[in-house]
Coordinates of C-alpha atoms in Angstrom, one line a residue:
Chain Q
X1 CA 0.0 0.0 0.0
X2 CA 1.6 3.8 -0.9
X3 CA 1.5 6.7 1.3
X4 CA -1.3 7.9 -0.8
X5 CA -3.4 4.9 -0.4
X6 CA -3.0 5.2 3.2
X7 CA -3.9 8.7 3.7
X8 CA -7.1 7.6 1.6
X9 CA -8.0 5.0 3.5
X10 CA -7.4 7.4 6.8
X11 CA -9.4 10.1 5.7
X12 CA -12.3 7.4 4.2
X13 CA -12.4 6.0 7.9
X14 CA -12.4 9.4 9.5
X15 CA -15.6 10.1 8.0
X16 CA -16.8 6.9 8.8
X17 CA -16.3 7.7 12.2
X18 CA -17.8 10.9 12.1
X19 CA -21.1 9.5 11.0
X20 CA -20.5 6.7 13.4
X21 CA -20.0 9.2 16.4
X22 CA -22.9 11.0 15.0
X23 CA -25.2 8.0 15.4
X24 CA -23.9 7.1 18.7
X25 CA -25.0 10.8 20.0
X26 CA -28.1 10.9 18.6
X27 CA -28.9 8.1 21.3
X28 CA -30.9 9.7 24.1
X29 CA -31.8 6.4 26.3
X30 CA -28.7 5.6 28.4
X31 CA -30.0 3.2 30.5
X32 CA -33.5 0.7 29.8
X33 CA -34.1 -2.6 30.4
X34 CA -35.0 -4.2 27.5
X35 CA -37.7 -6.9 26.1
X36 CA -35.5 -9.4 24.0
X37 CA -37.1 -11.8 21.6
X38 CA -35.1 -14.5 20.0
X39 CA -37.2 -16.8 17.6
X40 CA -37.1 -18.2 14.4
X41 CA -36.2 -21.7 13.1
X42 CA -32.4 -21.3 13.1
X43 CA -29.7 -22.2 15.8
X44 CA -28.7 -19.5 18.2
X45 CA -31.8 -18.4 20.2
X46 CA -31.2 -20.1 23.8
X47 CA -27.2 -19.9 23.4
X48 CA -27.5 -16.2 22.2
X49 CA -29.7 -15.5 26.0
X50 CA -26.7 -17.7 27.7
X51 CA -24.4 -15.5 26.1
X52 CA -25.9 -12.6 27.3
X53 CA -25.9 -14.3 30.9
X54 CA -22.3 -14.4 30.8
X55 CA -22.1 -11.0 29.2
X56 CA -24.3 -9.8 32.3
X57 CA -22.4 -11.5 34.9
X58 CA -19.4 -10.2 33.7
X59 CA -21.1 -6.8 34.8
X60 CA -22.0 -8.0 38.1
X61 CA -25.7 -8.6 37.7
X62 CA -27.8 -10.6 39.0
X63 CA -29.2 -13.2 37.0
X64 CA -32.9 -15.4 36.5
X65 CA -33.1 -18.3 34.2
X66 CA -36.6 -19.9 34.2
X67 CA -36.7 -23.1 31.1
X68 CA -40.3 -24.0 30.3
X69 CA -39.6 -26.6 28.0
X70 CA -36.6 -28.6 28.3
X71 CA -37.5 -30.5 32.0
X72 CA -35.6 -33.4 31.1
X73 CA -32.1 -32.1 29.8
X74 CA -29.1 -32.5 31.7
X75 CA -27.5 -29.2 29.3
X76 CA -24.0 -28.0 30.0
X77 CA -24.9 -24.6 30.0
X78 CA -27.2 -25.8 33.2
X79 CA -24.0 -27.5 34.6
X80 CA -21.8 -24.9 34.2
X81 CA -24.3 -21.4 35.0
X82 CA -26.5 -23.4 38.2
X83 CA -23.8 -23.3 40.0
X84 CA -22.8 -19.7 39.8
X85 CA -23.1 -17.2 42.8
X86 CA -25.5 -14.4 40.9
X87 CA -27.4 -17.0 38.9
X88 CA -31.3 -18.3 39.8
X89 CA -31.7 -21.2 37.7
X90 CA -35.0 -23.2 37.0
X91 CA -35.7 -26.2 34.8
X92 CA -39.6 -26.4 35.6
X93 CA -40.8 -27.8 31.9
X94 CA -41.6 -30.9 31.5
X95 CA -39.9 -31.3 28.1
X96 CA -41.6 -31.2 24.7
X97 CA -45.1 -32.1 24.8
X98 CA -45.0 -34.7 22.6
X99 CA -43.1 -36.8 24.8
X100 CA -45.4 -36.0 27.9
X101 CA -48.2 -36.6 25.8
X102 CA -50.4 -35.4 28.9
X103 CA -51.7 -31.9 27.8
X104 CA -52.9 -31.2 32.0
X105 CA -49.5 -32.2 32.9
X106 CA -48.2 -29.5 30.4
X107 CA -50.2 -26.5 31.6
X108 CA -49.3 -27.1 35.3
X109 CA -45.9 -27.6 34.5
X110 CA -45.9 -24.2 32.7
X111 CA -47.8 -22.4 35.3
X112 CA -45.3 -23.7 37.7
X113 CA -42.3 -22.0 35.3
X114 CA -44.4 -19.1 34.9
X115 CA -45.1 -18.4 39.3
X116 CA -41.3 -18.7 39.4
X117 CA -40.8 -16.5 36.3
X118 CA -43.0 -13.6 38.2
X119 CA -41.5 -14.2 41.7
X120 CA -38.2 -13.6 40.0
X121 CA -39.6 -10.3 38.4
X122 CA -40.1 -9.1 41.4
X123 CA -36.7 -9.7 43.5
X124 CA -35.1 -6.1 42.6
X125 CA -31.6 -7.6 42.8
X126 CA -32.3 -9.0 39.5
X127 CA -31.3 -7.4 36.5
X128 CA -31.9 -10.0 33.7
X129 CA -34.3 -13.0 33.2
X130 CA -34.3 -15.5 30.3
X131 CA -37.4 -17.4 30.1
X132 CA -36.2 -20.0 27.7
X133 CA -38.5 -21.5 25.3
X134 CA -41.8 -19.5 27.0
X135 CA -42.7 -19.0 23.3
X136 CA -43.5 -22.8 22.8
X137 CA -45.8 -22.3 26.0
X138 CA -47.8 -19.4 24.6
X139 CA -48.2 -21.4 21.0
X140 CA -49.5 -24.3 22.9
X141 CA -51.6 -21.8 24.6
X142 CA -50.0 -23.1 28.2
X143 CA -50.5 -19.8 29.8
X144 CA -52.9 -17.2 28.6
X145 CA -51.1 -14.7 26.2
X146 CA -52.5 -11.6 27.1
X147 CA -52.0 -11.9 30.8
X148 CA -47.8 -13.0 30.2
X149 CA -47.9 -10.0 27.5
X150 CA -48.9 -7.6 30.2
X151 CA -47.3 -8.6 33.2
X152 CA -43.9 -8.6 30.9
X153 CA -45.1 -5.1 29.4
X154 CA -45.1 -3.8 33.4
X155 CA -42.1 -5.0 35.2
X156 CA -39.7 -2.9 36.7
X157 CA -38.1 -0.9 34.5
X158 CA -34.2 -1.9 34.8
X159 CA -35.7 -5.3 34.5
X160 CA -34.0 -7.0 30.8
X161 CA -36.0 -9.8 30.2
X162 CA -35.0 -12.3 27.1
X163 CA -37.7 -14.6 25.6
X164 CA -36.5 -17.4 23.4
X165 CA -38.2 -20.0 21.5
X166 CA -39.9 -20.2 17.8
X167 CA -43.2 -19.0 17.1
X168 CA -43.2 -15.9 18.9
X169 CA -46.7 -14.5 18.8
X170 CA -47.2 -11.4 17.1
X171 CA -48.3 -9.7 20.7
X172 CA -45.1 -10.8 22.3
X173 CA -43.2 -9.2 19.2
X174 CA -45.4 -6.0 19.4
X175 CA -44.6 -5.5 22.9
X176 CA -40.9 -6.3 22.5
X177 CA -37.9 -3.5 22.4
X178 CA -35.6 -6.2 20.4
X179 CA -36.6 -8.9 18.5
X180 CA -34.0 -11.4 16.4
X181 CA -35.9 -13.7 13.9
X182 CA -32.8 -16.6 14.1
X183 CA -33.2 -17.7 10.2
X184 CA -31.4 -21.0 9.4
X185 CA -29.6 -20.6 5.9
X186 CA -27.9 -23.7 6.3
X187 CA -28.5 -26.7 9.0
X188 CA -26.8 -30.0 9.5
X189 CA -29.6 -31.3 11.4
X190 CA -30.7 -31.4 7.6
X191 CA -27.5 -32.9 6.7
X192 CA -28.2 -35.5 8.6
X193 CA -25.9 -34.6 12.2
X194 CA -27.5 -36.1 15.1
X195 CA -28.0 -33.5 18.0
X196 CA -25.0 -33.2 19.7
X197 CA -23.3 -33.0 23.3
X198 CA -21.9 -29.5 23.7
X199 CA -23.5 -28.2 20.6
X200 CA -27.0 -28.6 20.9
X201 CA -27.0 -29.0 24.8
Chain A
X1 CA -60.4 -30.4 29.4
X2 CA -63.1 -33.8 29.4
X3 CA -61.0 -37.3 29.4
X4 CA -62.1 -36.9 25.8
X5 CA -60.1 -34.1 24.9
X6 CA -56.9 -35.3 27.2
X7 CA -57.4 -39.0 25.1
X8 CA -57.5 -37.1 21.6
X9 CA -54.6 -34.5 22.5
X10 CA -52.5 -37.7 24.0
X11 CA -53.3 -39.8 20.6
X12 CA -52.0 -36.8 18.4
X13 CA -49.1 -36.4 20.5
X14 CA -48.3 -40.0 20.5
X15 CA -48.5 -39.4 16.7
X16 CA -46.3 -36.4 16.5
X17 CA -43.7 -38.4 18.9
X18 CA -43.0 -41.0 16.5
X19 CA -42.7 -38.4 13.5
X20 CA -39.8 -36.9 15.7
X21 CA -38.8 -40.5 16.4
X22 CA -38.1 -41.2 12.7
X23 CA -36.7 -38.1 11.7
X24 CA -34.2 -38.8 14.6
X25 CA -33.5 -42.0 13.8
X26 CA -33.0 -41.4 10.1
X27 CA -29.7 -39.0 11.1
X28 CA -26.6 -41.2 10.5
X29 CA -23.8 -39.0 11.8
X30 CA -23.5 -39.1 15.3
X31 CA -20.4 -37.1 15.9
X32 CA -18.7 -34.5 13.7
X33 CA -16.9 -31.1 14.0
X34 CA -18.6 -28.5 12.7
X35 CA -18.3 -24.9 10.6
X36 CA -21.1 -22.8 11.9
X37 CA -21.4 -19.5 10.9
X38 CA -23.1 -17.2 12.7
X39 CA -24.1 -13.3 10.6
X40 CA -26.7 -11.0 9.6
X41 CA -27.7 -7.7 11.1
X42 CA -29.5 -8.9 14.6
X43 CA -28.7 -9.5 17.9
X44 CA -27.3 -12.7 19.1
X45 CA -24.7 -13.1 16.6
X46 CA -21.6 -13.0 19.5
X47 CA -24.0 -14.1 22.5
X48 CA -24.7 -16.8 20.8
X49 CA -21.0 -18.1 19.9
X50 CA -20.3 -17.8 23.9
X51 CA -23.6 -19.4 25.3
X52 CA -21.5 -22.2 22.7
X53 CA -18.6 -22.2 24.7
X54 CA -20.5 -22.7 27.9
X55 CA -22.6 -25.4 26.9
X56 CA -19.1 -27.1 25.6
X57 CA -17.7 -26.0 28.7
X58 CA -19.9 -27.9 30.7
X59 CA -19.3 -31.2 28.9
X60 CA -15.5 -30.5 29.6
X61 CA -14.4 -29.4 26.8
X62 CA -11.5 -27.3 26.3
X63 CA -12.6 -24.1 24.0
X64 CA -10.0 -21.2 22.3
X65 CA -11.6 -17.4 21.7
X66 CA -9.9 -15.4 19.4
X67 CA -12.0 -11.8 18.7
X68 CA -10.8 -10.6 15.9
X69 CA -12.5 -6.9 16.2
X70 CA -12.8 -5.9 19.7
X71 CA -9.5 -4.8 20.7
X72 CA -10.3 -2.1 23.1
X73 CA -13.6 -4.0 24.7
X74 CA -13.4 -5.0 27.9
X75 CA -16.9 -7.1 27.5
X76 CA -18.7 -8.7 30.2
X77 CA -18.2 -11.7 28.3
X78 CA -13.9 -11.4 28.4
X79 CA -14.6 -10.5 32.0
X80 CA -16.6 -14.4 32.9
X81 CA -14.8 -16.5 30.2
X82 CA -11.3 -15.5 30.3
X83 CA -10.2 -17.0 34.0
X84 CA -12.0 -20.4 33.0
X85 CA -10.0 -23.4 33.6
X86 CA -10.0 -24.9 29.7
X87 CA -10.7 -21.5 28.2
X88 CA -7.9 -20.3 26.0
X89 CA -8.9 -16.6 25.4
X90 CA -7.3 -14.1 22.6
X91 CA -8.3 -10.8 22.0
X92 CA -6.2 -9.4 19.0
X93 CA -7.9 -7.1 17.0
X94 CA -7.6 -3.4 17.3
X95 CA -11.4 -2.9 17.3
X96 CA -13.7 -1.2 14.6
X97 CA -11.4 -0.3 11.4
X98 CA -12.6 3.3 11.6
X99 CA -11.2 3.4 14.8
X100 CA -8.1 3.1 14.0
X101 CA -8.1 4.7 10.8
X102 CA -4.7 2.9 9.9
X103 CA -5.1 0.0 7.1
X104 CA -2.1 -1.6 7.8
X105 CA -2.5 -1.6 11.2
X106 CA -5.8 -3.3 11.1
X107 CA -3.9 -6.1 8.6
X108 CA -1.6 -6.5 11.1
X109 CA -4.2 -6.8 14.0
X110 CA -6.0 -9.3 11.8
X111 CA -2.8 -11.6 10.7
X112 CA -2.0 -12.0 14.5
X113 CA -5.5 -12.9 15.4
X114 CA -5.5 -15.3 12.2
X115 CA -2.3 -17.1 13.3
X116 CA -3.2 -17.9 16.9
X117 CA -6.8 -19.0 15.6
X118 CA -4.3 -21.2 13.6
X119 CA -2.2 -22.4 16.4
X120 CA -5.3 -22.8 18.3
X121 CA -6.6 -25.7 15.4
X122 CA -3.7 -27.5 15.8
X123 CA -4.1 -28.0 19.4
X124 CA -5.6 -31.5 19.9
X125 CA -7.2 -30.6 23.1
X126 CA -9.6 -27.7 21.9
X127 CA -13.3 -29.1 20.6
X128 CA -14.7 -25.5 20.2
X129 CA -12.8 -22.7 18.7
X130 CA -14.9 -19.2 18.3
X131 CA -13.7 -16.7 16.1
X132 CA -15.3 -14.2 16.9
X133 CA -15.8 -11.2 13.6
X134 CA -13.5 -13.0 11.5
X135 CA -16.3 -12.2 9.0
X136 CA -15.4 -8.3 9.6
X137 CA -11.6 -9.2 8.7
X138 CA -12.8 -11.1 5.7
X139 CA -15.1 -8.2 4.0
X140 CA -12.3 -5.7 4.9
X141 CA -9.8 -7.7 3.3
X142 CA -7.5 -7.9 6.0
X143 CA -7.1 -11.6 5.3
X144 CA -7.2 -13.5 2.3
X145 CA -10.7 -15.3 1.8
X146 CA -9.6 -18.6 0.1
X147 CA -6.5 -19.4 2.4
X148 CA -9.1 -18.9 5.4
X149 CA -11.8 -21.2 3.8
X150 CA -9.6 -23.6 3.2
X151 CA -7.9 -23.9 6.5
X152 CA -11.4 -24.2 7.9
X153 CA -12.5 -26.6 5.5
X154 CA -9.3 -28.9 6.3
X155 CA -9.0 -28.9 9.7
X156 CA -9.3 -31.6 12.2
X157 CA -12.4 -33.7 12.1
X158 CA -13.7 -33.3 15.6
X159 CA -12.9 -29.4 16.1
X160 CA -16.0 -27.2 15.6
X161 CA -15.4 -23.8 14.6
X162 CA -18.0 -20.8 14.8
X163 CA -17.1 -17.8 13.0
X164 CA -19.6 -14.3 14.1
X165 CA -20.0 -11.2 12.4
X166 CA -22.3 -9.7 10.0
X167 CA -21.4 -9.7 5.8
X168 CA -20.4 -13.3 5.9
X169 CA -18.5 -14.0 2.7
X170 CA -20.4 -16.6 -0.2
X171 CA -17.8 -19.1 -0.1
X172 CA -17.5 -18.8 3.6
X173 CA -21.7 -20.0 3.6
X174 CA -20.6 -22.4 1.1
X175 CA -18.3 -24.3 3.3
X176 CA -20.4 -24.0 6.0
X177 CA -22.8 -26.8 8.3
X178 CA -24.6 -24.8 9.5
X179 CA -25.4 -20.7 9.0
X180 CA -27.9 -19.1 10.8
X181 CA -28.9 -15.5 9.9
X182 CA -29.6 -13.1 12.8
X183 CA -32.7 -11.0 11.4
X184 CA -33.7 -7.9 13.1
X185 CA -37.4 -7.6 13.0
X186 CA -36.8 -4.5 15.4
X187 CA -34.1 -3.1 17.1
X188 CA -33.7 -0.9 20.5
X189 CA -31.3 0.9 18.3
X190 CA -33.4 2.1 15.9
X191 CA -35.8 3.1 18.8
X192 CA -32.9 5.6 20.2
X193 CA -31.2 3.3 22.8
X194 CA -27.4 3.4 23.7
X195 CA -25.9 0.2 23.7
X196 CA -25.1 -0.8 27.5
X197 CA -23.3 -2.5 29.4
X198 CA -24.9 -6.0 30.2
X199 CA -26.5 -5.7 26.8
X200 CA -24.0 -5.0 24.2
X201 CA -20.6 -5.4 25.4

């Protein structure tokens, strides 16, 4: 690269960063907890709220994680973010409904997740709360929509709260400050890879 | 619900269990390495790579990090991973390129982060390697796009490699398993919210 090259590439970046810095000022809410939804068919929507866990930790917050749909799995993300100091952790589901194949069994199992998920909400020491795979609750009409809508629509307001699962319902995604639609391009499930240890839990 | 309804919702169930059954049993490949590519404009793209490495981490594996465009982050997520036992942890790059405003310096950045991702592949004892925005140093051009393909495509069998950032490169995709776009339906961004700690970074 010449001199001259460089010096175009400096000044290109400088105005880059002047319409970057420009952006980042035109930001007025400093501080917010946020309504996360992760959904979609693709990979990524549970280990993208266990990211943010970490992420969170890393800050010092203190951490909820409520599962509604995965009672049965012994993941390593459970393993390794139970045992935490600053992490509530709850496998309440009773794993996919079609292998309960007891619909009563399924919406008492929710409910259960769901009176933990709100008892969380209200311990102020908590800054986030992932209520992993919720969305397969609401599509299987577990728990009544509206009422979960609402009650996520009026928490506290430093309160993050990341919803994961496919299906989101279009009132979740209405009331939601972020939402991630996790598209698979590609899959090896499709491939025909097996689920695996430390990849898929 | 009448006994009725909970025998009819069991029957279906039963039904939809052995359709999940078969498509699990007709997956041949139980164990494999894989390329899995993580971009698009949403959230979840990072978070998601990391809630990786503790799910790994918590079947014992061991697990390298090398961020390729983060160099002046000190992320929540650096904070929790780096001082695991089995985490190898690399943060090389010099962060955004119109930070630095110095091409050569970002090719530099980018060639150092390349050759301890490289280092990190040969190590026998690493199952999950994240390389985190190596799609960033790609679209720049900071490192030359077949050589990286092809040292991904060839590497050991049973090492699986994520790669994040947005603008992932066609024959990147190509030699993918598995490539999940992240989608933003909506975005706290756009809505006029800084990014924060515990959310962002």
């Amino acid at each position: 690269m010449t001199d001259a090259d460089a010096e175009r590439h400096r000044l290109k970046m400088a105005k880059r960063k002047a319409v970057q810095d420009a952006e980042v000022a035109s930001k007025t809410i400093s501080e917010k907890g946020l309504l996360i939804v992760n959904t979609g068919p693709g990979k990524g929507k549970s280990t993208a709220a266990f990211g943010l866990v970490v992420r969170a930790l890393g800050h010092g917050w203190k951490v909820g994680v409520v599962q509604f749909g995965k009672g049965g799995w012994e993941s390593g993300e459970r393993r390794v973010l139970e045992g935490f100091p600053g992490v509530s952790w709850h496998t309440l589901g009773e794993g996919f409904t079609w292998e309960t194949q007891d619909r009563a069994r399924d919406v008492a199992a929710a409910e259960s997740a769901w009176a933990k998920a709100m008892a969380l909400m209200e311990d102020p020491a908590i800054r986030l709360l992932v209520l992993d795979e919720l969305n397969i609750a609401l599509r299987y009409e577990h728990l009544p929509l509206l009422d979960v809508v609402e009650t996520l629509k009026t928490r506290r307001s430093d309160l993050t709260v990341v919803v994961t699962g496919r299906n989101a319902k279009a009132k979740l995604i209405e009331a939601a400050d972020c939402v991630t639609e996790m598209t698979a391009v590609k899959h090896h499930f499709a491939a025909g890879v097996k689920a695996q240890a430390g990849i898929e839990f």
